[in-house]
GROMACS .gro file of N, CA and C in nm:
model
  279
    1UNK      N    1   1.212   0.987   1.111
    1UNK     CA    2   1.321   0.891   1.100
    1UNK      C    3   1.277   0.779   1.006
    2UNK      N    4   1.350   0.733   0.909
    2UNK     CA    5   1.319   0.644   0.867
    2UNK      C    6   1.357   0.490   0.871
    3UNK      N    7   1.286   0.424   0.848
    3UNK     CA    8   1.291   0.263   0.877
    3UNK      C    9   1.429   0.194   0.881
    4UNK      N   10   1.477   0.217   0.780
    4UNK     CA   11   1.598   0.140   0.705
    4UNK      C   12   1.675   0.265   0.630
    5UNK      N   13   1.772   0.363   0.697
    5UNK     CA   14   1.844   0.455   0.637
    5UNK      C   15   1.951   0.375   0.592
    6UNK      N   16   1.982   0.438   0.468
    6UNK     CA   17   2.084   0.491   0.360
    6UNK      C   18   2.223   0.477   0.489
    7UNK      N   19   2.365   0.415   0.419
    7UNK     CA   20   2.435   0.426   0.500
    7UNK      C   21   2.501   0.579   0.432
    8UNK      N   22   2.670   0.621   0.498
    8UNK     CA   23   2.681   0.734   0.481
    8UNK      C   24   2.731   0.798   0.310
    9UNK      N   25   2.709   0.866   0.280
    9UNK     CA   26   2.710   0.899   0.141
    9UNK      C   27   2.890   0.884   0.116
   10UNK      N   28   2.970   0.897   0.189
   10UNK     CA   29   3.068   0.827   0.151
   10UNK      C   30   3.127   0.667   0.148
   11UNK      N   31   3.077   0.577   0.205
   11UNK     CA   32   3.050   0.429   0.235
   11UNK      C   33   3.004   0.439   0.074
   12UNK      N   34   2.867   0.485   0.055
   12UNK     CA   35   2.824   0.459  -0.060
   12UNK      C   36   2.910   0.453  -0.218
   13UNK      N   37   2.984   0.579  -0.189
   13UNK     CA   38   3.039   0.651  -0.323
   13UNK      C   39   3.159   0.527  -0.346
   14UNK      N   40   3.238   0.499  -0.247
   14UNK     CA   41   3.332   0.405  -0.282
   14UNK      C   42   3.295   0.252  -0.276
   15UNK      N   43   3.155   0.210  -0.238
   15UNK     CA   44   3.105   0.109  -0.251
   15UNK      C   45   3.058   0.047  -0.409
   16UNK      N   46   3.024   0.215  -0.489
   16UNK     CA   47   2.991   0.197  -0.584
   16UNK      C   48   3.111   0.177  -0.693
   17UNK      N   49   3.224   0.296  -0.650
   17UNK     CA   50   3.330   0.226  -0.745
   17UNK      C   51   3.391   0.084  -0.732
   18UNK      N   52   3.401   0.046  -0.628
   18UNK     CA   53   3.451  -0.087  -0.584
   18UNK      C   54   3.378  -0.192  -0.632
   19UNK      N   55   3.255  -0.205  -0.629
   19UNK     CA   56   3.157  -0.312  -0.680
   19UNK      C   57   3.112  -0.277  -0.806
   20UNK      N   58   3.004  -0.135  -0.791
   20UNK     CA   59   2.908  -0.090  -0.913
   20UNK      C   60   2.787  -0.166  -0.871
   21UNK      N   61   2.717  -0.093  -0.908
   21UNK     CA   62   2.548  -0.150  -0.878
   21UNK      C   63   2.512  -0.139  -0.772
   22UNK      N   64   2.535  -0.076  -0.677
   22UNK     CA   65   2.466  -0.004  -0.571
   22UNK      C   66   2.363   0.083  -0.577
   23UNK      N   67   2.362   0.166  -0.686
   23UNK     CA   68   2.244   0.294  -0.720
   23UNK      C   69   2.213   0.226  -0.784
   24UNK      N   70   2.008   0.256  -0.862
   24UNK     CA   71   1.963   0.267  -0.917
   24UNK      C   72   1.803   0.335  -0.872
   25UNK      N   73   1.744   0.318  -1.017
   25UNK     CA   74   1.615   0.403  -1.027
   25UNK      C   75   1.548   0.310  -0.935
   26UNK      N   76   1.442   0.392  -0.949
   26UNK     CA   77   1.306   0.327  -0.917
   26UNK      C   78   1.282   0.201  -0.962
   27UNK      N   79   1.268   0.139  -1.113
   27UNK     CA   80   1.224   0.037  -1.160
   27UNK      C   81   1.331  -0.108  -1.136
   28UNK      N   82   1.460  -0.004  -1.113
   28UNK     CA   83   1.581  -0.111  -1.048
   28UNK      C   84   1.540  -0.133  -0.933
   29UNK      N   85   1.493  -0.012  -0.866
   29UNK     CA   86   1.505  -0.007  -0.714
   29UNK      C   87   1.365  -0.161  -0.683
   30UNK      N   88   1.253  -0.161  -0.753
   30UNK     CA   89   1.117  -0.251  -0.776
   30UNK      C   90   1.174  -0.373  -0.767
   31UNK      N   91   1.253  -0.374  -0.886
   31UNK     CA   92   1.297  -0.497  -0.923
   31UNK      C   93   1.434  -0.610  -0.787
   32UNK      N   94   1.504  -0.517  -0.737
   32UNK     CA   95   1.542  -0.577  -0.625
   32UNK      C   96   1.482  -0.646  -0.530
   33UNK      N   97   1.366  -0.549  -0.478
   33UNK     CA   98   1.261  -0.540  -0.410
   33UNK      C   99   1.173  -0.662  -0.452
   34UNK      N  100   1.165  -0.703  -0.574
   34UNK     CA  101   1.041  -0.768  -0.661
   34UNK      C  102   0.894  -0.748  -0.576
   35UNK      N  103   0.902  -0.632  -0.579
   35UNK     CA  104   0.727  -0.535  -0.580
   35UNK      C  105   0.742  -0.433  -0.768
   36UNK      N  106   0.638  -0.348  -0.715
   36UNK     CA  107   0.600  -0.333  -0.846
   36UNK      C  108   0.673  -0.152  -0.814
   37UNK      N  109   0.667  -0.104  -0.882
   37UNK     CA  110   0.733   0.067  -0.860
   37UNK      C  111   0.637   0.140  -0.790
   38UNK      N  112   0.537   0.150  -0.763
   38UNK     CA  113   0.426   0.190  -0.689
   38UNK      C  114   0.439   0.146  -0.527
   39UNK      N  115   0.459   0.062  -0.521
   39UNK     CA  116   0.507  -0.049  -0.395
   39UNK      C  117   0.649   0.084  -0.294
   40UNK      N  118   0.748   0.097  -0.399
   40UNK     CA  119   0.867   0.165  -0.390
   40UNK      C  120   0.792   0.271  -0.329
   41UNK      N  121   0.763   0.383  -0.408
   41UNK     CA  122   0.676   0.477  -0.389
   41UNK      C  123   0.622   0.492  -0.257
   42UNK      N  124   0.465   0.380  -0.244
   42UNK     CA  125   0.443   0.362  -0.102
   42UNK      C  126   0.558   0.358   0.012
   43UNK      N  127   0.665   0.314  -0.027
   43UNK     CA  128   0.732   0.305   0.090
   43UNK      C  129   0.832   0.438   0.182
   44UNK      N  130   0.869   0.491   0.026
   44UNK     CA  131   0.912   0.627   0.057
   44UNK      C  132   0.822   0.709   0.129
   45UNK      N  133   0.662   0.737   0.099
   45UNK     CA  134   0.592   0.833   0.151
   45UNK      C  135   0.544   0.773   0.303
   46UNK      N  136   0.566   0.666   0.318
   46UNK     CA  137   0.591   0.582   0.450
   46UNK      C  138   0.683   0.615   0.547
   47UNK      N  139   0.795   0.651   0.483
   47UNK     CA  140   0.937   0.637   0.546
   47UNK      C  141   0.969   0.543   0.588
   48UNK      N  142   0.968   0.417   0.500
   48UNK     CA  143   1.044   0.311   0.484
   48UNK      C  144   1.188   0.300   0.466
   49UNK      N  145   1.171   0.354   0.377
   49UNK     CA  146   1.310   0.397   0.314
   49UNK      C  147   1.318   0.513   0.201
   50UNK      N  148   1.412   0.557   0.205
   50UNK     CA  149   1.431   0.696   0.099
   50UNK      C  150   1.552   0.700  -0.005
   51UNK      N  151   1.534   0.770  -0.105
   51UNK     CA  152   1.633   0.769  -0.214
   51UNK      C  153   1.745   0.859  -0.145
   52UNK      N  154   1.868   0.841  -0.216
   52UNK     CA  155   1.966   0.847  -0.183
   52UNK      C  156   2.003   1.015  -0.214
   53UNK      N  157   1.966   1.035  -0.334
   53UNK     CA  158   1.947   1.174  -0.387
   53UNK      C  159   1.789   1.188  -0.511
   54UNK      N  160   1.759   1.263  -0.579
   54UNK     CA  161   1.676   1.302  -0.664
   54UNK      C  162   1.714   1.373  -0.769
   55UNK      N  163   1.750   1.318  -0.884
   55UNK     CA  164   1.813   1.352  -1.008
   55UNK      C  165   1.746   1.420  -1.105
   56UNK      N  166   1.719   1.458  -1.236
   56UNK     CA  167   1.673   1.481  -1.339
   56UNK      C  168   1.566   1.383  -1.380
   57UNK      N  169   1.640   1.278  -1.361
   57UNK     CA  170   1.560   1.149  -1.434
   57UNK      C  171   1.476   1.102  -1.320
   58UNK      N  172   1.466   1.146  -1.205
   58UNK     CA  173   1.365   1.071  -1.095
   58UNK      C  174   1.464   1.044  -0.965
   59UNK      N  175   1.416   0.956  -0.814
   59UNK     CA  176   1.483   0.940  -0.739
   59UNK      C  177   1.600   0.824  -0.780
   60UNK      N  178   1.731   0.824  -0.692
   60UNK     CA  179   1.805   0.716  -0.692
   60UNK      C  180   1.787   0.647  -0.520
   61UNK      N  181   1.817   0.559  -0.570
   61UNK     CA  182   1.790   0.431  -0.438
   61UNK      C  183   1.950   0.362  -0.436
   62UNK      N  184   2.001   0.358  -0.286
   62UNK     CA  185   2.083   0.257  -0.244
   62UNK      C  186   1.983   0.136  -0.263
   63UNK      N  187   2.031   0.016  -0.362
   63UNK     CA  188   1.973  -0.111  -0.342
   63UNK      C  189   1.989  -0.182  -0.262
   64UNK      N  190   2.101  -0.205  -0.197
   64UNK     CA  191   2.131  -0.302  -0.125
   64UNK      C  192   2.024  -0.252   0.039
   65UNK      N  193   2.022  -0.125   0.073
   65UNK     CA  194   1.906  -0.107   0.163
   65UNK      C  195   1.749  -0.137   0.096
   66UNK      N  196   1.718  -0.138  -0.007
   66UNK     CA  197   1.575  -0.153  -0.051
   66UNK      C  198   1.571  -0.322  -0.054
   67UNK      N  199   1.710  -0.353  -0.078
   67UNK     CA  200   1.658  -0.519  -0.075
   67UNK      C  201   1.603  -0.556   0.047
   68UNK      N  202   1.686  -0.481   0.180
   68UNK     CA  203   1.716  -0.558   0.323
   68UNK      C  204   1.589  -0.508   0.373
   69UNK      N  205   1.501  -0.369   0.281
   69UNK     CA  206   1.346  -0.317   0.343
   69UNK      C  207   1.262  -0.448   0.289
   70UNK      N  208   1.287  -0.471   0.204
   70UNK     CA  209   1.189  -0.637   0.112
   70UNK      C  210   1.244  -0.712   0.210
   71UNK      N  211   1.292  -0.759   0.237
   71UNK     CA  212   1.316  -0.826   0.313
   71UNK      C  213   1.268  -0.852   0.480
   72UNK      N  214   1.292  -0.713   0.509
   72UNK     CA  215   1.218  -0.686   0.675
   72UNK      C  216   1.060  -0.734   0.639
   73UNK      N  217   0.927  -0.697   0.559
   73UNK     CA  218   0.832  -0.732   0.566
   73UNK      C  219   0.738  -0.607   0.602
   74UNK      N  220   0.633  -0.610   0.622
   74UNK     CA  221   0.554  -0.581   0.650
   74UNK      C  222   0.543  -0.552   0.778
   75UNK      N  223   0.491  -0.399   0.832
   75UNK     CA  224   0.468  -0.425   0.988
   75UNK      C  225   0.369  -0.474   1.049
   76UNK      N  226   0.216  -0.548   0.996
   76UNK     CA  227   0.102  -0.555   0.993
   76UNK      C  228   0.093  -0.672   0.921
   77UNK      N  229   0.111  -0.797   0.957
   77UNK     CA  230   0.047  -0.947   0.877
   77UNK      C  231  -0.050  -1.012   0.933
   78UNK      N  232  -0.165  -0.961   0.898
   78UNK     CA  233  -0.314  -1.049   0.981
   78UNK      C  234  -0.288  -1.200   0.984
   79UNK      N  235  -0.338  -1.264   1.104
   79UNK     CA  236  -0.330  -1.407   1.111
   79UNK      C  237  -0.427  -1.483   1.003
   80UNK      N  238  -0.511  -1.381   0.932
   80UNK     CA  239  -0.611  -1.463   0.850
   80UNK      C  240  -0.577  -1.345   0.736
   81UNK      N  241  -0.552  -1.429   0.616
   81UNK     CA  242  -0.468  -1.377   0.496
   81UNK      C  243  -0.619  -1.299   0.427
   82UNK      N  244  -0.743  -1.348   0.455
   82UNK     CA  245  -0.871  -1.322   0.372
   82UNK      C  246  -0.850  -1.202   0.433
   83UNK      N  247  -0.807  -1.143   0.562
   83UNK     CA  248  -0.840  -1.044   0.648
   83UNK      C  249  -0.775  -0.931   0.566
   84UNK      N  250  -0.691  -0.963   0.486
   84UNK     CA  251  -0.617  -0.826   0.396
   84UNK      C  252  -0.698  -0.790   0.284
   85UNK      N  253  -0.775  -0.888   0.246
   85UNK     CA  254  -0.867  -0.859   0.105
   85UNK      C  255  -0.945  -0.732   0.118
   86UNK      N  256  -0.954  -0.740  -0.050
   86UNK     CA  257  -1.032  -0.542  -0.068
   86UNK      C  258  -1.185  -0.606  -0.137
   87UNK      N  259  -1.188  -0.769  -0.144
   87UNK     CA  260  -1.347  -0.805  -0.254
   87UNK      C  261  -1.478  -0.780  -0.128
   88UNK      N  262  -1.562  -0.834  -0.171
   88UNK     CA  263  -1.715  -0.845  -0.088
   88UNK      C  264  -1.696  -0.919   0.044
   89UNK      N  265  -1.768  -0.880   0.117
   89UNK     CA  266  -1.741  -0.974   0.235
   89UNK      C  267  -1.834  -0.985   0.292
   90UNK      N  268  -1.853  -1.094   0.362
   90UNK     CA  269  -2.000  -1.169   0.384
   90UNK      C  270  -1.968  -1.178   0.546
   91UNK      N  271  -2.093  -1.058   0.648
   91UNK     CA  272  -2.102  -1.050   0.749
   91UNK      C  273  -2.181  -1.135   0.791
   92UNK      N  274  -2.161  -1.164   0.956
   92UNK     CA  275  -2.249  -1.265   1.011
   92UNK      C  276  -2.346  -1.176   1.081
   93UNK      N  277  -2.473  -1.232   1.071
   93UNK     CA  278  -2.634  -1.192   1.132
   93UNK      C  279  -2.626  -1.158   1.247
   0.00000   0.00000   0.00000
């Protein structure tokens, strides 16, 4: 199951004629998001969230769900921000 599903592919289809800009790629899908396309990626193989279909040109993304996944956060925020770091770390004796 995933995190934040896609509403129903018809909601979608007339959401898109009605407004427009509901679909996009990946780098749209990033840019909603403001993570990087890799970020996106991680989240799909997560099951965060998933593209809507998979085209020629790569996956498509409902945005308006990838915004509201940027938005939810992280499930895991250490109380000590150093605690996420990947540098050297200096154990105690």
């Amino acid at each position: 199951m995933v995190a934040y599903p896609n509403p129903d592919g018809i909601e979608i289809h007339f959401a898109q004629l009605q407004e427009g800009g509901q679909l996009g790629d990946l780098w749209e899908a990033a840019r909603v998001a403001e993570v990087k396309p890799g970020t996106i990626r991680v989240w799909v193989t997560r099951r965060k969230i998933e593209p809507v279909l998979v085209g020629e040109t790569g996956p498509v993304f409902h945005l308006p769900t990838v915004r509201q996944a940027a938005k939810g956060g992280a499930k895991h925020k250490p109380a000590d921000p150093a605690a996420n770091s990947r540098g050297p770390h200096v154990h105690a004796a």
